[in-house]
Short mmCIF file of C-alpha atoms in Angstrom, two decimals:
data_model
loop_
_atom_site.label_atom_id
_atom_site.label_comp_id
_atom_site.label_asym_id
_atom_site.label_seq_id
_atom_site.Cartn_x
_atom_site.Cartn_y
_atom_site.Cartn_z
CA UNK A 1 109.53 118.94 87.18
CA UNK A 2 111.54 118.40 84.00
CA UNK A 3 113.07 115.14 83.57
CA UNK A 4 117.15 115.17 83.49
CA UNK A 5 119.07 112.72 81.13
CA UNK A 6 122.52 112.16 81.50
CA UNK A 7 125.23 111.29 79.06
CA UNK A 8 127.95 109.12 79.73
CA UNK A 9 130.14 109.30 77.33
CA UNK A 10 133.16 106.76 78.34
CA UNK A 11 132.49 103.23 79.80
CA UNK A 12 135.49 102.11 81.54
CA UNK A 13 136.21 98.44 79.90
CA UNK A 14 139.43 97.74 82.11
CA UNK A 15 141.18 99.52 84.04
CA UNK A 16 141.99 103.16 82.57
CA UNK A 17 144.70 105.43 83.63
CA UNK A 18 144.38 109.34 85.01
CA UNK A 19 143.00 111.15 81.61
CA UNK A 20 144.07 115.20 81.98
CA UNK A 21 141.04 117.03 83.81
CA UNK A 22 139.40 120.20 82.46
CA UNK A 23 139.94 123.71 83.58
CA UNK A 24 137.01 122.99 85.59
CA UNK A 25 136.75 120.15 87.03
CA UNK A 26 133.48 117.35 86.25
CA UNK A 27 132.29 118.06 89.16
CA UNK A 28 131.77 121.81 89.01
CA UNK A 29 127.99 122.77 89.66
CA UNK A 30 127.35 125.25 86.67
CA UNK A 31 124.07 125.58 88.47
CA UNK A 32 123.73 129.65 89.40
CA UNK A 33 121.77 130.47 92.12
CA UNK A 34 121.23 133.81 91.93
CA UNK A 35 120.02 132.67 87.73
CA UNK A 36 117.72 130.51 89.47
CA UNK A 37 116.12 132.67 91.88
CA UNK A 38 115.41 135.41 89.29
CA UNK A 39 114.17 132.65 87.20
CA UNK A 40 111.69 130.91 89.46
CA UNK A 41 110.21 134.47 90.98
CA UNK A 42 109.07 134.94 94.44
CA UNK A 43 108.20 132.18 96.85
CA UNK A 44 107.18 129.59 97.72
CA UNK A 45 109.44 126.82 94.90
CA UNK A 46 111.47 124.13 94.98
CA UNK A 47 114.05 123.63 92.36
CA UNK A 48 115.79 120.19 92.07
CA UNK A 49 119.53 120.96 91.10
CA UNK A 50 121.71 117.97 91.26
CA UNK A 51 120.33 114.72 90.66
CA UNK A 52 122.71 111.60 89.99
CA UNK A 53 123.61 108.08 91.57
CA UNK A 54 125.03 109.83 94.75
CA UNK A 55 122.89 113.25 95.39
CA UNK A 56 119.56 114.41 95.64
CA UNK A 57 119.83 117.82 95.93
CA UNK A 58 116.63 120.45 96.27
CA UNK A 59 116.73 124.55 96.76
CA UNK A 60 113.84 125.26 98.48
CA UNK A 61 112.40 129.28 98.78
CA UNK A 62 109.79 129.85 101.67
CA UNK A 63 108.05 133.23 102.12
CA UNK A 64 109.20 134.55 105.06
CA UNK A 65 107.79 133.46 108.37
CA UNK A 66 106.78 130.42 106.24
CA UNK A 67 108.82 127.96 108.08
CA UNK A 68 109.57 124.21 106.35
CA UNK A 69 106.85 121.89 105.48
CA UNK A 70 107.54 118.09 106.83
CA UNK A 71 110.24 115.91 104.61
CA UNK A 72 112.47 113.77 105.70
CA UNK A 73 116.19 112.55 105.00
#
């Protein structure tokens, strides 16, 4: 699994006021899943997608009929 860096590129010093948000949002997932599927190919994969100091989040393809290995939350 590839390793994820992230950037921060302001460190709040004091208290900051509202700065204008982009068109977007910073919390829009850019992540496409249909890109992802066609990339990773037929199952069974897992694909780790979001990763940061408040998510953990994993799509998961199973053949079907495959049903879900054991993991827990």
């Amino acid at each position: 699994m590839p390793i994820t860096t992230i950037t921060i590129p302001h460190f709040a010093t004091s208290p900051t006021p509202p700065r204008a948000a982009s068109a977007d949002g910073p919390n829009m997932l850019r992540t496409r899943i249909a890109d992802l599927v066609t990339k990773m190919g037929p199952p069974p994969w897992s694909r780790r997608v979001i990763q940061d100091e408040r998510n953990l989040v994993t799509l998961i393809a199973n053949r079907p009929g495959g049903g879900n290995r054991p993991h827990w939350h």
